[in-house]
Amino acid sequence: MCQLSSHCDRPKSAFTAVDVLLTFLSITTFFSDIATDLVVVVHYALSELWLYSGLTLLFVVAPSLIVNLFSLRWHIHDNKNTTSVWIFNCLQLGFLYRYVLYLKSGFKAQRSKNAEDLQDLYQQQSDLCMLRLFDSFLESAPQLVLQLYIMVSLKDWNILTGVSAVVSLLSLGWGIAAYGKAMRLYRSDKKRLSWTGLLLQTFWRCGTMSSRVTAMVLFSLACGPWILLVLVGHWIAMTLWVVQQETDFCPSVWEERTYNAVVGVIYTFCFFNVKDGPSRHRVITFYAVIFVENLAFLLAYCHVAHWQAENVFASAAMILTSFL
């Protein structure tokens, strides 16, 4: 369903055993992320921490509904409006259905070596990675901020919350890197990203995300609910910026604006290129804003912490080294 540029015209490679392995790894990380979050929901409920249990559950259910709605709409747009599509997406298993379709298309393309089959395979991979990216930033990113905030504010360093946070971070890094790899398969003017490069990019993205999330958690500790006002303001500004770039990803205006709003959520955490052509100025502008925000978050925390040397140094080192 993804609307791709004119460069997207040449398949580059067949479906390999490594692709199969990475697909199962993607499935594992996706369901592990959901499973750990649900375990944490139960843990908070048993501890009578109803607010945290409810928020954790909200960040699981709401993103799932949004992503499966996108998935269903894309199936309909591609004239694949089958009973199976409706059943799996209504059961919130749209990802599982798409992964199965992707594997079937991969094996078919591997056997036929047909350019059209390969193109269909890469189209499915593109849609799948885009949906995974949406899920990562609608579910994993807010979940990561929430779990770290709970751990720090309650001084509750239990293994369940820690595992949930780590899995969410890995899911974020993997989602961004996998989408970048999928887009390169479409571009005849871009070199294919190796699996080693994919893993390195995943860890690099985890590092940059750690910086942003740490800054958010520190500001929430310093200013409490005011973090929500700041993030909503940032999201609105980023969404308007994306709209101003006149993206052309979806078939209808309302879907395009919904897509813009989701990209605005992504821009709350990291840069995501939505337009072909040179992006240097957009990248510089975005990360300049993020750096200023992170610095302001750090200063707010330092003020509340009364500039205690140990806390200030550790926090600043985490934010600056991860950002770089």
Coordinates of C-alpha atoms in Angstrom, one line a residue:
M1 CA 0.0 0.0 0.0
C2 CA 2.9 2.4 0.7
Q3 CA 3.2 5.1 -2.0
L4 CA 6.8 4.9 -3.2
S5 CA 8.9 7.0 -5.4
S6 CA 9.9 6.5 -9.0
H7 CA 13.2 5.0 -7.8
C8 CA 11.2 2.0 -6.5
D9 CA 11.3 0.0 -9.7
R10 CA 13.9 -2.7 -9.4
P11 CA 14.1 -5.8 -7.2
K12 CA 17.6 -6.4 -5.9
S13 CA 17.7 -9.9 -4.4
A14 CA 15.9 -13.1 -3.7
F15 CA 14.4 -14.4 -0.4
T16 CA 17.1 -16.0 1.6
A17 CA 17.4 -18.2 4.8
V18 CA 18.6 -15.1 6.6
D19 CA 15.4 -13.3 5.7
V20 CA 13.4 -16.2 7.2
L21 CA 15.5 -16.1 10.4
L22 CA 15.1 -12.3 10.7
T23 CA 11.4 -12.6 10.1
F24 CA 11.0 -15.1 13.0
L25 CA 13.2 -12.8 15.1
S26 CA 10.8 -9.9 14.3
I27 CA 7.8 -12.0 15.3
T28 CA 9.5 -13.0 18.5
T29 CA 10.5 -9.5 19.5
F30 CA 7.0 -8.2 18.7
F31 CA 5.1 -10.8 20.8
S32 CA 7.7 -10.6 23.5
D33 CA 7.1 -6.9 23.8
I34 CA 3.4 -7.4 24.1
A35 CA 3.8 -10.4 26.5
T36 CA 6.2 -8.6 28.9
D37 CA 3.9 -5.5 29.0
L38 CA 0.8 -7.7 29.9
V39 CA 2.8 -9.4 32.6
V40 CA 3.7 -6.0 34.0
V41 CA 0.0 -5.0 33.9
V42 CA -0.9 -8.0 36.1
H43 CA 2.1 -7.3 38.4
Y44 CA 0.8 -3.7 39.0
A45 CA -2.7 -4.9 39.5
L46 CA -1.7 -7.5 42.1
S47 CA 0.3 -4.7 43.8
E48 CA -2.8 -2.5 43.7
L49 CA -1.1 0.1 41.6
W50 CA -4.2 0.6 39.6
L51 CA -3.1 3.8 37.8
Y52 CA 0.1 2.3 36.5
S53 CA -1.6 -1.0 35.6
G54 CA -4.3 1.0 33.6
L55 CA -1.7 3.2 31.8
T56 CA 0.4 0.2 30.9
L57 CA -2.6 -1.6 29.5
L58 CA -3.8 1.5 27.6
F59 CA -0.4 1.7 25.9
V60 CA -0.9 -1.9 24.7
V61 CA -4.5 -1.7 23.6
A62 CA -4.8 1.7 21.9
P63 CA -1.7 1.3 19.6
S64 CA -2.9 -2.2 18.7
L65 CA -6.3 -0.8 17.6
I66 CA -4.7 2.0 15.6
V67 CA -2.2 -0.2 13.8
N68 CA -4.7 -3.0 13.0
L69 CA -7.0 -0.3 11.6
F70 CA -4.3 0.9 9.3
S71 CA -3.5 -2.7 8.3
L72 CA -7.1 -3.5 7.5
R73 CA -7.5 -0.3 5.5
W74 CA -4.4 -1.1 3.5
H75 CA -5.6 -4.6 2.7
I76 CA -8.9 -3.1 1.5
H77 CA -7.0 -0.6 -0.6
D78 CA -5.0 -3.4 -2.2
N79 CA -8.2 -5.3 -3.0
K80 CA -7.3 -8.1 -0.5
N81 CA -10.5 -7.7 1.5
T82 CA -10.9 -11.3 2.5
T83 CA -12.7 -12.9 5.5
S84 CA -9.3 -14.0 6.9
V85 CA -8.1 -10.4 6.8
W86 CA -11.1 -9.2 8.8
I87 CA -10.9 -12.0 11.3
F88 CA -7.2 -11.6 12.1
N89 CA -7.3 -7.8 12.3
C90 CA -10.5 -7.7 14.4
L91 CA -8.7 -10.2 16.8
Q92 CA -5.8 -7.7 16.8
L93 CA -3.6 -10.3 15.1
G94 CA -3.0 -8.3 11.9
F95 CA 0.8 -8.5 12.3
L96 CA 0.8 -12.3 12.6
Y97 CA -1.3 -12.5 9.4
R98 CA 1.0 -10.1 7.5
Y99 CA 4.1 -12.1 8.6
V100 CA 2.5 -15.3 7.3
L101 CA 1.7 -13.6 4.0
Y102 CA 5.2 -12.3 3.8
L103 CA 6.8 -15.7 4.4
K104 CA 4.5 -17.3 1.8
S105 CA 5.4 -14.6 -0.8
G106 CA 9.1 -15.0 0.0
F107 CA 9.1 -18.7 -0.6
K108 CA 7.1 -18.1 -3.8
A109 CA 9.5 -15.5 -5.1
Q110 CA 12.5 -17.7 -4.2
R111 CA 11.1 -20.6 -6.3
S112 CA 10.0 -18.5 -9.3
K113 CA 12.8 -15.9 -9.4
N114 CA 10.2 -13.8 -11.1
A115 CA 10.7 -10.0 -10.9
E116 CA 7.0 -9.4 -10.3
D117 CA 6.9 -11.8 -7.4
L118 CA 10.0 -10.1 -5.9
Q119 CA 8.3 -6.7 -6.3
D120 CA 5.2 -8.0 -4.5
L121 CA 7.4 -9.4 -1.7
Y122 CA 9.2 -6.1 -1.2
Q123 CA 5.8 -4.3 -1.2
Q124 CA 4.6 -6.5 1.6
Q125 CA 7.8 -6.1 3.5
S126 CA 7.5 -2.3 3.2
D127 CA 3.9 -2.3 4.5
L128 CA 4.9 -4.7 7.3
C129 CA 7.9 -2.6 8.4
M130 CA 5.9 0.6 8.2
L131 CA 3.2 -0.9 10.5
R132 CA 5.9 -2.2 12.8
L133 CA 7.4 1.3 13.0
F134 CA 4.0 2.7 13.9
D135 CA 3.5 0.1 16.6
S136 CA 7.0 0.8 18.0
F137 CA 6.4 4.5 18.5
L138 CA 2.8 4.3 19.5
E139 CA 3.3 1.4 22.0
S140 CA 6.9 0.7 22.8
A141 CA 8.1 4.3 23.1
P142 CA 5.4 5.5 25.5
Q143 CA 5.7 2.2 27.4
L144 CA 9.5 2.7 27.8
V145 CA 9.1 6.2 29.2
L146 CA 6.3 5.0 31.6
Q147 CA 8.1 2.0 32.9
L148 CA 11.4 3.9 33.5
Y149 CA 9.4 6.6 35.3
I150 CA 7.7 4.1 37.5
M151 CA 11.0 2.4 38.3
V152 CA 12.7 5.6 39.2
S153 CA 9.8 7.3 41.1
L154 CA 8.9 4.2 43.1
K155 CA 12.5 3.0 43.4
D156 CA 10.9 -0.3 42.2
W157 CA 13.8 -2.0 40.4
N158 CA 12.0 -5.4 39.9
I159 CA 13.0 -7.6 37.0
L160 CA 9.6 -7.6 35.3
T161 CA 9.6 -3.8 34.8
G162 CA 13.2 -3.9 33.7
V163 CA 12.7 -6.6 31.2
S164 CA 9.6 -4.7 29.8
A165 CA 11.7 -1.5 29.4
V166 CA 14.6 -3.4 27.7
V167 CA 12.3 -5.2 25.3
S168 CA 10.5 -2.0 24.4
L169 CA 13.9 -0.3 23.7
L170 CA 15.0 -3.1 21.4
S171 CA 11.7 -3.1 19.6
L172 CA 12.1 0.6 18.9
G173 CA 15.6 0.2 17.5
W174 CA 14.7 -2.8 15.5
G175 CA 11.5 -1.1 14.1
I176 CA 13.4 1.9 12.7
A177 CA 16.4 -0.1 11.3
A178 CA 14.1 -2.7 9.7
Y179 CA 12.1 0.0 8.0
G180 CA 15.2 1.6 6.6
K181 CA 16.4 -1.7 5.3
A182 CA 13.0 -2.4 3.6
M183 CA 13.1 1.0 1.9
R184 CA 16.5 0.4 0.5
L185 CA 15.3 -2.7 -1.3
Y186 CA 13.0 -0.5 -3.3
R187 CA 15.6 2.1 -4.2
S188 CA 17.7 1.3 -7.2
D189 CA 20.0 4.2 -6.3
K190 CA 20.6 3.0 -2.8
K191 CA 23.0 0.2 -1.7
R192 CA 21.3 -2.6 0.2
L193 CA 21.8 -2.6 3.9
S194 CA 23.5 -5.8 5.1
W195 CA 22.3 -7.7 8.1
T196 CA 25.4 -6.6 10.0
G197 CA 24.6 -3.1 9.2
L198 CA 21.0 -3.7 10.3
L199 CA 22.1 -4.9 13.7
L200 CA 24.6 -2.0 14.1
Q201 CA 21.9 0.5 13.2
T202 CA 19.5 -1.1 15.6
F203 CA 21.9 -0.6 18.5
W204 CA 22.8 2.9 17.4
R205 CA 19.1 3.8 17.3
C206 CA 18.7 2.3 20.8
G207 CA 21.4 4.6 22.0
T208 CA 19.9 7.8 20.5
M209 CA 16.5 6.7 21.8
S210 CA 18.0 6.1 25.3
S211 CA 19.1 9.8 25.3
R212 CA 15.6 11.1 24.5
V213 CA 13.8 8.8 26.9
T214 CA 16.2 9.5 29.7
A215 CA 15.6 13.2 29.3
M216 CA 11.8 12.7 29.3
V217 CA 12.0 10.6 32.5
L218 CA 14.1 13.2 34.2
F219 CA 11.8 16.0 33.3
S220 CA 8.8 14.0 34.4
L221 CA 10.5 13.5 37.8
A222 CA 11.1 17.2 38.1
C223 CA 7.8 18.6 36.8
G224 CA 5.3 15.7 37.0
P225 CA 2.3 16.0 34.8
W226 CA 3.7 19.0 33.0
I227 CA 5.7 16.6 30.8
L228 CA 2.4 15.7 29.1
L229 CA 1.7 19.4 28.2
V230 CA 5.2 19.7 26.8
L231 CA 5.0 16.5 24.8
V232 CA 1.6 17.3 23.4
G233 CA 2.9 20.7 22.3
H234 CA 5.9 19.1 20.7
W235 CA 3.6 16.5 18.9
I236 CA 1.3 19.2 17.6
A237 CA 4.2 21.3 16.3
M238 CA 5.8 18.2 14.6
T239 CA 2.5 17.1 13.1
L240 CA 2.0 20.5 11.5
W241 CA 5.6 20.4 10.2
V242 CA 4.9 17.1 8.6
V243 CA 1.7 18.4 7.1
Q244 CA 3.6 21.4 5.7
Q245 CA 5.9 19.0 3.9
E246 CA 2.9 17.8 1.8
T247 CA 3.4 14.1 2.2
D248 CA 1.6 11.8 -0.3
F249 CA 1.4 8.4 1.5
C250 CA -2.3 7.6 1.8
P251 CA -5.2 7.5 -0.8
S252 CA -7.5 9.9 1.1
V253 CA -7.1 13.2 3.0
W254 CA -8.3 11.9 6.3
E255 CA -5.9 8.9 6.2
E256 CA -3.1 11.2 5.2
R257 CA -3.7 13.4 8.2
T258 CA -3.9 10.4 10.5
Y259 CA -0.6 9.3 9.0
N260 CA 0.8 12.8 9.6
A261 CA -0.3 12.6 13.3
V262 CA 1.4 9.2 13.7
V263 CA 4.6 10.6 12.2
G264 CA 4.2 13.4 14.7
V265 CA 4.4 10.9 17.5
I266 CA 7.5 9.4 15.9
Y267 CA 9.0 12.9 15.8
T268 CA 8.5 13.1 19.5
F269 CA 11.4 10.6 19.8
C270 CA 13.5 10.6 16.7
F271 CA 13.7 11.8 13.0
F272 CA 11.8 10.0 10.3
N273 CA 12.3 11.0 6.7
V274 CA 8.9 11.4 5.0
K275 CA 10.0 13.0 1.7
D276 CA 12.3 12.0 -1.1
G277 CA 15.2 14.3 -1.9
P278 CA 17.9 15.9 0.3
S279 CA 17.0 15.8 4.0
R280 CA 20.1 17.4 5.6
H281 CA 18.3 20.6 6.6
R282 CA 15.3 18.8 8.0
V283 CA 17.6 16.5 10.0
I284 CA 19.7 19.4 11.4
T285 CA 16.5 21.4 12.3
F286 CA 14.9 18.4 14.0
Y287 CA 17.9 17.4 16.1
A288 CA 18.7 21.0 17.1
V289 CA 15.2 21.2 18.5
I290 CA 15.6 17.8 20.3
F291 CA 19.0 18.8 21.7
V292 CA 17.6 22.1 23.1
E293 CA 14.6 20.2 24.6
N294 CA 16.8 17.5 26.2
L295 CA 19.1 20.2 27.6
A296 CA 16.0 22.0 29.1
F297 CA 14.7 18.8 30.5
L298 CA 18.1 18.1 32.1
L299 CA 18.4 21.6 33.6
A300 CA 14.9 21.3 35.1
Y301 CA 15.9 18.0 36.8
C302 CA 19.1 19.5 38.0
H303 CA 17.3 22.4 39.6
V304 CA 15.0 20.0 41.5
A305 CA 17.9 17.8 42.4
H306 CA 19.6 20.9 43.8
W307 CA 22.6 20.3 41.5
Q308 CA 23.9 17.3 43.4
A309 CA 27.1 16.5 41.6
E310 CA 26.6 12.7 41.4
N311 CA 23.0 13.0 40.0
V312 CA 23.8 15.8 37.6
F313 CA 27.0 14.1 36.2
A314 CA 25.3 10.7 35.7
S315 CA 22.2 12.2 34.0
A316 CA 24.2 14.5 31.8
A317 CA 26.6 11.8 30.7
M318 CA 23.7 9.4 29.9
I319 CA 21.9 12.0 27.8
L320 CA 24.9 13.5 25.9
T321 CA 26.8 10.2 25.2
S322 CA 23.6 8.4 24.0
F323 CA 22.6 11.4 21.8
L324 CA 26.0 11.3 20.1

